PDB file of C-alpha atoms in Angstrom:
ATOM      1  CA  GLN A  28      -1.940   2.801  16.764  1.00  0.00           C
ATOM      2  CA  GLN A  29      -3.749   1.534  13.695  1.00  0.00           C
ATOM      3  CA  GLN A  30      -5.039   4.523  11.806  1.00  0.00           C
ATOM      4  CA  VAL A  31      -7.305   2.448   9.615  1.00  0.00           C
ATOM      5  CA  LYS A  32      -9.129  -0.607  10.942  1.00  0.00           C
ATOM      6  CA  GLN A  33     -10.267  -3.233   8.443  1.00  0.00           C
ATOM      7  CA  SER A  34     -12.566  -6.202   8.852  1.00  0.00           C
ATOM      8  CA  PRO A  35     -13.000  -9.062   8.418  1.00  0.00           C
ATOM      9  CA  GLN A  36      -9.546 -10.554   8.252  1.00  0.00           C
ATOM     10  CA  SER A  37     -10.779 -13.278   5.901  1.00  0.00           C
ATOM     11  CA  LEU A  38     -13.914 -13.840   3.903  1.00  0.00           C
ATOM     12  CA  ILE A  39     -15.251 -16.780   1.984  1.00  0.00           C
ATOM     13  CA  VAL A  40     -18.034 -16.152  -0.533  1.00  0.00           C
ATOM     14  CA  GLN A  41     -19.827 -18.343  -3.062  1.00  0.00           C
ATOM     15  CA  LYS A  42     -19.459 -17.498  -6.744  1.00  0.00           C
ATOM     16  CA  GLY A  43     -22.101 -14.946  -7.658  1.00  0.00           C
ATOM     17  CA  GLY A  44     -22.440 -13.683  -4.126  1.00  0.00           C
ATOM     18  CA  ILE A  45     -21.661 -10.230  -2.673  1.00  0.00           C
ATOM     19  CA  SER A  46     -18.359  -9.690  -0.851  1.00  0.00           C
ATOM     20  CA  ILE A  47     -18.358  -6.833   1.691  1.00  0.00           C
ATOM     21  CA  ILE A  48     -15.214  -5.471   3.344  1.00  0.00           C
ATOM     22  CA  ASN A  49     -15.369  -2.727   5.914  1.00  0.00           C
ATOM     23  CA  CYS A  50     -12.929  -0.046   7.064  1.00  0.00           C
ATOM     24  CA  ALA A  51     -13.026   2.605   9.790  1.00  0.00           C
ATOM     25  CA  TYR A  52     -10.816   5.587  10.450  1.00  0.00           C
ATOM     26  CA  GLU A  53     -10.448   8.304  13.043  1.00  0.00           C
ATOM     27  CA  ASN A  54      -8.502  11.126  11.416  1.00  0.00           C
ATOM     28  CA  THR A  55     -10.888  13.560   9.837  1.00  0.00           C
ATOM     29  CA  ALA A  56      -8.058  15.089   7.816  1.00  0.00           C
ATOM     30  CA  PHE A  57      -8.036  12.057   5.497  1.00  0.00           C
ATOM     31  CA  ASP A  58      -9.156  13.143   2.069  1.00  0.00           C
ATOM     32  CA  TYR A  59      -8.628  10.137  -0.148  1.00  0.00           C
ATOM     33  CA  PHE A  60      -9.744   6.580   0.332  1.00  0.00           C
ATOM     34  CA  PRO A  61      -8.432   3.943  -2.117  1.00  0.00           C
ATOM     35  CA  TRP A  62      -8.883   0.190  -2.195  1.00  0.00           C
ATOM     36  CA  TYR A  63      -6.105  -2.069  -3.441  1.00  0.00           C
ATOM     37  CA  GLN A  64      -6.204  -5.634  -4.646  1.00  0.00           C
ATOM     38  CA  GLN A  65      -3.160  -7.832  -4.209  1.00  0.00           C
ATOM     39  CA  PHE A  66      -2.519 -11.247  -5.717  1.00  0.00           C
ATOM     40  CA  PRO A  67       0.198 -13.534  -4.357  1.00  0.00           C
ATOM     41  CA  GLY A  68       3.658 -12.491  -5.476  1.00  0.00           C
ATOM     42  CA  LYS A  69       2.425  -9.181  -6.832  1.00  0.00           C
ATOM     43  CA  GLY A  70       2.352  -5.620  -5.541  1.00  0.00           C
ATOM     44  CA  PRO A  71      -1.014  -4.051  -4.592  1.00  0.00           C
ATOM     45  CA  ALA A  72      -3.008  -2.667  -7.580  1.00  0.00           C
ATOM     46  CA  LEU A  73      -5.398   0.252  -7.277  1.00  0.00           C
ATOM     47  CA  LEU A  74      -8.975  -1.046  -7.602  1.00  0.00           C
ATOM     48  CA  ILE A  75     -11.188   1.942  -6.886  1.00  0.00           C
ATOM     49  CA  ALA A  76     -10.953   5.099  -4.839  1.00  0.00           C
ATOM     50  CA  ILE A  77     -13.247   7.775  -3.405  1.00  0.00           C
ATOM     51  CA  ARG A  78     -12.995  11.237  -1.968  1.00  0.00           C
ATOM     52  CA  PRO A  79     -15.108  12.290   1.037  1.00  0.00           C
ATOM     53  CA  ASP A  80     -17.348  14.649  -0.949  1.00  0.00           C
ATOM     54  CA  VAL A  81     -19.326  11.696  -2.411  1.00  0.00           C
ATOM     55  CA  SER A  82     -21.107   8.826  -0.613  1.00  0.00           C
ATOM     56  CA  GLU A  83     -20.775   6.183  -3.267  1.00  0.00           C
ATOM     57  CA  LYS A  84     -18.678   5.301  -6.259  1.00  0.00           C
ATOM     58  CA  LYS A  85     -19.244   2.374  -8.602  1.00  0.00           C
ATOM     59  CA  GLU A  86     -16.898   0.883 -11.177  1.00  0.00           C
ATOM     60  CA  GLY A  87     -18.195  -2.275 -12.772  1.00  0.00           C
ATOM     61  CA  ARG A  88     -18.817  -4.886 -10.098  1.00  0.00           C
ATOM     62  CA  PHE A  89     -16.930  -2.841  -7.450  1.00  0.00           C
ATOM     63  CA  THR A  90     -18.631  -0.183  -5.282  1.00  0.00           C
ATOM     64  CA  ILE A  91     -17.278   1.953  -2.458  1.00  0.00           C
ATOM     65  CA  SER A  92     -19.769   3.172   0.069  1.00  0.00           C
ATOM     66  CA  PHE A  93     -18.593   6.105   2.188  1.00  0.00           C
ATOM     67  CA  ASN A  94     -20.132   7.319   5.465  1.00  0.00           C
ATOM     68  CA  LYS A  95     -18.399  10.508   6.482  1.00  0.00           C
ATOM     69  CA  SER A  96     -20.281  11.017   9.778  1.00  0.00           C
ATOM     70  CA  ALA A  97     -19.528   7.489  10.884  1.00  0.00           C
ATOM     71  CA  LYS A  98     -16.000   7.650   9.530  1.00  0.00           C
ATOM     72  CA  GLN A  99     -16.465   4.313   7.774  1.00  0.00           C
ATOM     73  CA  PHE A 100     -16.168   3.073   4.234  1.00  0.00           C
ATOM     74  CA  SER A 101     -16.681  -0.263   2.623  1.00  0.00           C
ATOM     75  CA  LEU A 102     -15.997  -2.175  -0.542  1.00  0.00           C
ATOM     76  CA  HIS A 103     -18.764  -4.203  -2.141  1.00  0.00           C
ATOM     77  CA  ILE A 104     -17.935  -6.749  -4.813  1.00  0.00           C
ATOM     78  CA  MET A 105     -21.061  -7.796  -6.686  1.00  0.00           C
ATOM     79  CA  ASP A 106     -21.347 -11.153  -8.513  1.00  0.00           C
ATOM     80  CA  SER A 107     -18.078 -12.286  -6.921  1.00  0.00           C
ATOM     81  CA  GLN A 108     -15.939 -14.526  -9.143  1.00  0.00           C
ATOM     82  CA  PRO A 109     -13.147 -17.013  -8.393  1.00  0.00           C
ATOM     83  CA  GLY A 110     -10.767 -14.578 -10.111  1.00  0.00           C
ATOM     84  CA  ASP A 111     -11.549 -12.022  -7.402  1.00  0.00           C
ATOM     85  CA  SER A 112      -9.812 -14.254  -4.848  1.00  0.00           C
ATOM     86  CA  ALA A 113      -7.065 -12.023  -3.526  1.00  0.00           C
ATOM     87  CA  THR A 114      -6.143  -9.857  -0.586  1.00  0.00           C
ATOM     88  CA  TYR A 115      -7.844  -6.457  -0.394  1.00  0.00           C
ATOM     89  CA  PHE A 116      -6.491  -3.437   1.402  1.00  0.00           C
ATOM     90  CA  CYS A 117      -8.286  -0.250   2.248  1.00  0.00           C
ATOM     91  CA  ALA A 118      -6.291   2.895   2.776  1.00  0.00           C
ATOM     92  CA  ALA A 119      -6.746   6.483   3.851  1.00  0.00           C
ATOM     93  CA  SER A 120      -4.523   9.356   2.963  1.00  0.00           C
ATOM     94  CA  THR A 121      -3.768  12.932   3.572  1.00  0.00           C
ATOM     95  CA  GLY A 122      -0.822  14.940   2.253  1.00  0.00           C
ATOM     96  CA  ASN A 123       0.829  12.107   0.378  1.00  0.00           C
ATOM     97  CA  GLN A 124       1.030   9.903   3.480  1.00  0.00           C
ATOM     98  CA  PHE A 125      -1.007   6.712   3.183  1.00  0.00           C
ATOM     99  CA  TYR A 126      -2.275   4.515   5.996  1.00  0.00           C
ATOM    100  CA  PHE A 127      -3.333   0.979   5.159  1.00  0.00           C
ATOM    101  CA  GLY A 128      -5.691  -1.480   6.757  1.00  0.00           C
ATOM    102  CA  THR A 129      -4.364  -4.896   7.670  1.00  0.00           C
ATOM    103  CA  GLY A 130      -5.993  -6.604   4.632  1.00  0.00           C
ATOM    104  CA  THR A 131      -8.836  -9.008   3.943  1.00  0.00           C
ATOM    105  CA  SER A 132      -8.160 -12.354   2.329  1.00  0.00           C
ATOM    106  CA  LEU A 133     -11.083 -13.057   0.025  1.00  0.00           C
ATOM    107  CA  THR A 134     -11.734 -16.574  -1.264  1.00  0.00           C
ATOM    108  CA  VAL A 135     -14.523 -17.021  -3.812  1.00  0.00           C
ATOM    109  CA  ILE A 136     -15.688 -20.623  -4.078  1.00  0.00           C
ATOM    110  CA  PRO A 137     -16.795 -21.793  -7.530  1.00  0.00           C
TER     111      PRO A 137
ATOM    112  CA  LYS B  30       3.711   4.032 -19.751  1.00  0.00           C
ATOM    113  CA  ALA B  31       5.930   1.596 -17.875  1.00  0.00           C
ATOM    114  CA  GLY B  32       4.909   0.871 -14.339  1.00  0.00           C
ATOM    115  CA  VAL B  33       6.930   1.006 -11.118  1.00  0.00           C
ATOM    116  CA  THR B  34       9.921  -1.266 -11.308  1.00  0.00           C
ATOM    117  CA  GLN B  35      11.883  -2.691  -8.331  1.00  0.00           C
ATOM    118  CA  THR B  36      15.204  -4.528  -8.328  1.00  0.00           C
ATOM    119  CA  PRO B  37      16.138  -7.040  -7.305  1.00  0.00           C
ATOM    120  CA  ARG B  38      12.960  -9.098  -6.989  1.00  0.00           C
ATOM    121  CA  TYR B  39      14.472 -11.516  -4.488  1.00  0.00           C
ATOM    122  CA  LEU B  40      17.292 -11.238  -1.988  1.00  0.00           C
ATOM    123  CA  ILE B  41      18.735 -13.601   0.582  1.00  0.00           C
ATOM    124  CA  LYS B  42      21.023 -12.112   3.223  1.00  0.00           C
ATOM    125  CA  THR B  43      22.380 -13.122   6.566  1.00  0.00           C
ATOM    126  CA  ARG B  44      22.052 -11.359   9.878  1.00  0.00           C
ATOM    127  CA  GLY B  45      24.339  -8.344  10.254  1.00  0.00           C
ATOM    128  CA  GLN B  46      24.689  -7.701   6.561  1.00  0.00           C
ATOM    129  CA  GLN B  47      23.308  -4.683   4.821  1.00  0.00           C
ATOM    130  CA  VAL B  48      21.151  -4.449   1.705  1.00  0.00           C
ATOM    131  CA  THR B  49      20.164  -1.851  -0.886  1.00  0.00           C
ATOM    132  CA  LEU B  50      16.899  -2.013  -2.794  1.00  0.00           C
ATOM    133  CA  SER B  51      16.123   0.045  -5.881  1.00  0.00           C
ATOM    134  CA  CYS B  52      12.895   1.600  -7.216  1.00  0.00           C
ATOM    135  CA  SER B  53      12.184   3.350 -10.497  1.00  0.00           C
ATOM    136  CA  PRO B  54       8.906   5.303 -10.433  1.00  0.00           C
ATOM    137  CA  ILE B  55       6.493   5.816 -13.199  1.00  0.00           C
ATOM    138  CA  SER B  56       7.764   8.458 -15.654  1.00  0.00           C
ATOM    139  CA  GLY B  57       6.733  11.867 -14.425  1.00  0.00           C
ATOM    140  CA  HIS B  58       6.099  10.797 -10.869  1.00  0.00           C
ATOM    141  CA  ARG B  59       8.206  12.698  -8.336  1.00  0.00           C
ATOM    142  CA  SER B  60       7.062  11.034  -5.131  1.00  0.00           C
ATOM    143  CA  VAL B  61       8.336   7.649  -4.049  1.00  0.00           C
ATOM    144  CA  SER B  62       7.164   5.863  -0.865  1.00  0.00           C
ATOM    145  CA  TRP B  63       8.484   2.681   0.664  1.00  0.00           C
ATOM    146  CA  TYR B  64       6.520   0.117   2.647  1.00  0.00           C
ATOM    147  CA  GLN B  65       7.335  -3.051   4.510  1.00  0.00           C
ATOM    148  CA  GLN B  66       4.761  -5.808   4.115  1.00  0.00           C
ATOM    149  CA  THR B  67       4.652  -8.780   6.545  1.00  0.00           C
ATOM    150  CA  PRO B  68       1.841 -11.282   7.134  1.00  0.00           C
ATOM    151  CA  GLY B  69       1.363 -10.103  10.706  1.00  0.00           C
ATOM    152  CA  GLN B  70       1.678  -6.344  10.336  1.00  0.00           C
ATOM    153  CA  GLY B  71       0.317  -5.621   6.886  1.00  0.00           C
ATOM    154  CA  LEU B  72       1.677  -2.609   5.032  1.00  0.00           C
ATOM    155  CA  GLN B  73       3.867  -0.459   7.210  1.00  0.00           C
ATOM    156  CA  PHE B  74       4.991   2.906   5.918  1.00  0.00           C
ATOM    157  CA  LEU B  75       8.758   3.500   5.954  1.00  0.00           C
ATOM    158  CA  PHE B  76       9.265   6.839   4.299  1.00  0.00           C
ATOM    159  CA  GLU B  77       8.382   9.070   1.398  1.00  0.00           C
ATOM    160  CA  TYR B  78      10.694  11.069  -0.873  1.00  0.00           C
ATOM    161  CA  PHE B  79       9.856  13.984  -3.095  1.00  0.00           C
ATOM    162  CA  SER B  80      12.347  16.000  -5.111  1.00  0.00           C
ATOM    163  CA  GLU B  81      15.300  14.248  -3.464  1.00  0.00           C
ATOM    164  CA  THR B  82      14.035  15.180   0.030  1.00  0.00           C
ATOM    165  CA  GLN B  83      12.508  12.922   2.708  1.00  0.00           C
ATOM    166  CA  ARG B  84       9.105  14.427   3.160  1.00  0.00           C
ATOM    167  CA  ASN B  85       7.397  11.839   5.491  1.00  0.00           C
ATOM    168  CA  LYS B  86       8.806   9.185   7.737  1.00  0.00           C
ATOM    169  CA  GLY B  87       7.264   6.212   9.504  1.00  0.00           C
ATOM    170  CA  ASN B  88       8.229   4.621  12.827  1.00  0.00           C
ATOM    171  CA  PHE B  89      11.168   2.456  11.813  1.00  0.00           C
ATOM    172  CA  PRO B  90      14.647   2.411  13.410  1.00  0.00           C
ATOM    173  CA  GLY B  91      17.519   4.357  11.927  1.00  0.00           C
ATOM    174  CA  ARG B  92      18.851   1.121  10.313  1.00  0.00           C
ATOM    175  CA  PHE B  93      16.298   1.854   7.565  1.00  0.00           C
ATOM    176  CA  SER B  94      17.286   4.737   5.354  1.00  0.00           C
ATOM    177  CA  GLY B  95      16.645   5.915   1.849  1.00  0.00           C
ATOM    178  CA  ARG B  96      17.487   8.477  -0.767  1.00  0.00           C
ATOM    179  CA  GLN B  97      16.128   9.759  -3.991  1.00  0.00           C
ATOM    180  CA  PHE B  98      18.064  10.865  -7.061  1.00  0.00           C
ATOM    181  CA  SER B  99      17.426  13.739  -9.412  1.00  0.00           C
ATOM    182  CA  ASN B 100      15.673  11.427 -11.863  1.00  0.00           C
ATOM    183  CA  SER B 101      13.256  10.408  -9.058  1.00  0.00           C
ATOM    184  CA  ARG B 102      14.671   6.903  -8.774  1.00  0.00           C
ATOM    185  CA  SER B 103      14.978   5.883  -5.144  1.00  0.00           C
ATOM    186  CA  GLU B 104      17.005   3.467  -3.098  1.00  0.00           C
ATOM    187  CA  MET B 105      16.359   2.013   0.320  1.00  0.00           C
ATOM    188  CA  ASN B 106      19.050   0.721   2.602  1.00  0.00           C
ATOM    189  CA  VAL B 107      18.840  -1.537   5.572  1.00  0.00           C
ATOM    190  CA  SER B 108      21.965  -1.956   7.675  1.00  0.00           C
ATOM    191  CA  THR B 109      22.765  -4.575  10.283  1.00  0.00           C
ATOM    192  CA  LEU B 110      19.993  -6.912   9.084  1.00  0.00           C
ATOM    193  CA  GLU B 111      17.892  -8.753  11.660  1.00  0.00           C
ATOM    194  CA  LEU B 112      15.741 -11.819  11.174  1.00  0.00           C
ATOM    195  CA  GLY B 113      12.627  -9.676  11.627  1.00  0.00           C
ATOM    196  CA  ASP B 114      13.537  -7.644   8.582  1.00  0.00           C
ATOM    197  CA  SER B 115      12.428 -10.496   6.335  1.00  0.00           C
ATOM    198  CA  ALA B 116       9.513  -9.050   4.397  1.00  0.00           C
ATOM    199  CA  LEU B 117       8.225  -7.904   1.039  1.00  0.00           C
ATOM    200  CA  TYR B 118       9.461  -4.314   0.491  1.00  0.00           C
ATOM    201  CA  LEU B 119       7.173  -2.324  -1.760  1.00  0.00           C
ATOM    202  CA  CYS B 120       7.783   0.893  -3.484  1.00  0.00           C
ATOM    203  CA  ALA B 121       4.944   3.149  -4.639  1.00  0.00           C
ATOM    204  CA  SER B 122       5.092   6.255  -6.831  1.00  0.00           C
ATOM    205  CA  SER B 123       2.737   9.172  -7.301  1.00  0.00           C
ATOM    206  CA  LEU B 124       2.803  12.590  -8.909  1.00  0.00           C
ATOM    207  CA  GLY B 125       3.300  14.000  -5.426  1.00  0.00           C
ATOM    208  CA  GLY B 126       2.116  17.570  -5.827  1.00  0.00           C
ATOM    209  CA  GLN B 127       1.956  19.751  -2.749  1.00  0.00           C
ATOM    210  CA  GLY B 128      -1.407  19.874  -1.108  1.00  0.00           C
ATOM    211  CA  VAL B 129      -2.881  17.244  -3.371  1.00  0.00           C
ATOM    212  CA  THR B 130      -3.481  13.641  -2.388  1.00  0.00           C
ATOM    213  CA  ASP B 131      -3.169  11.533  -5.461  1.00  0.00           C
ATOM    214  CA  THR B 132      -3.020   7.836  -6.292  1.00  0.00           C
ATOM    215  CA  GLN B 133      -0.049   5.720  -5.381  1.00  0.00           C
ATOM    216  CA  TYR B 134       1.006   2.992  -7.818  1.00  0.00           C
ATOM    217  CA  PHE B 135       2.938   0.018  -6.453  1.00  0.00           C
ATOM    218  CA  GLY B 136       5.797  -1.974  -7.877  1.00  0.00           C
ATOM    219  CA  PRO B 137       6.010  -5.796  -7.608  1.00  0.00           C
ATOM    220  CA  GLY B 138       8.152  -5.586  -4.524  1.00  0.00           C
ATOM    221  CA  THR B 139      11.451  -7.082  -3.394  1.00  0.00           C
ATOM    222  CA  ARG B 140      11.238 -10.203  -1.311  1.00  0.00           C
ATOM    223  CA  LEU B 141      13.983  -9.995   1.351  1.00  0.00           C
ATOM    224  CA  THR B 142      14.862 -13.113   3.352  1.00  0.00           C
ATOM    225  CA  VAL B 143      17.278 -12.736   6.282  1.00  0.00           C
ATOM    226  CA  LEU B 144      18.863 -15.968   7.503  1.00  0.00           C
TER     227      LEU B 144
END
């Protein structure tokens, strides 16, 4: 059973556009929601993370929106750039056990 | 601070063999988690070690095992390799305090190919 459901599986965006990736979860015990970015041949790198006591967190061009009642959270990449082309994973965690979404392959076209 | 390191980076084995992968966490991190990453299944949690004890375990067969040493370095072993074990094996470390969910930092992974 997939604890965290991620969509879409792949996404193509024009340079300068907004990329949006969505995740949903069921376990209300989750208390930490990170997003990771992974380039080919590399391990996932932490991009941005949020805890359920806030509804939004912004770091540069990256924003997490969190809806506790709907048990959903999303990553918004503003002004998307070709260098943002990578695979993005959402995750949810409680007690040092992390559950990952299946990943979204983002391609930003110049 | 040095990041998470994994050795070796690449491995080629044949079916039936066994393999041992190594992970050195970030200095001061006491929790080490292992994941299997495949194109079809994404990141699958194998197990987590904290202070030399397995604290959490995923749904993998007993052929997959691990251990952690007193310096927090961890090894993962896969016995009787199967073709389906071909994957990128990732190690992640965190501070690992009890009752606190903190950030996991990943290593570059070990690419295992089983022929």
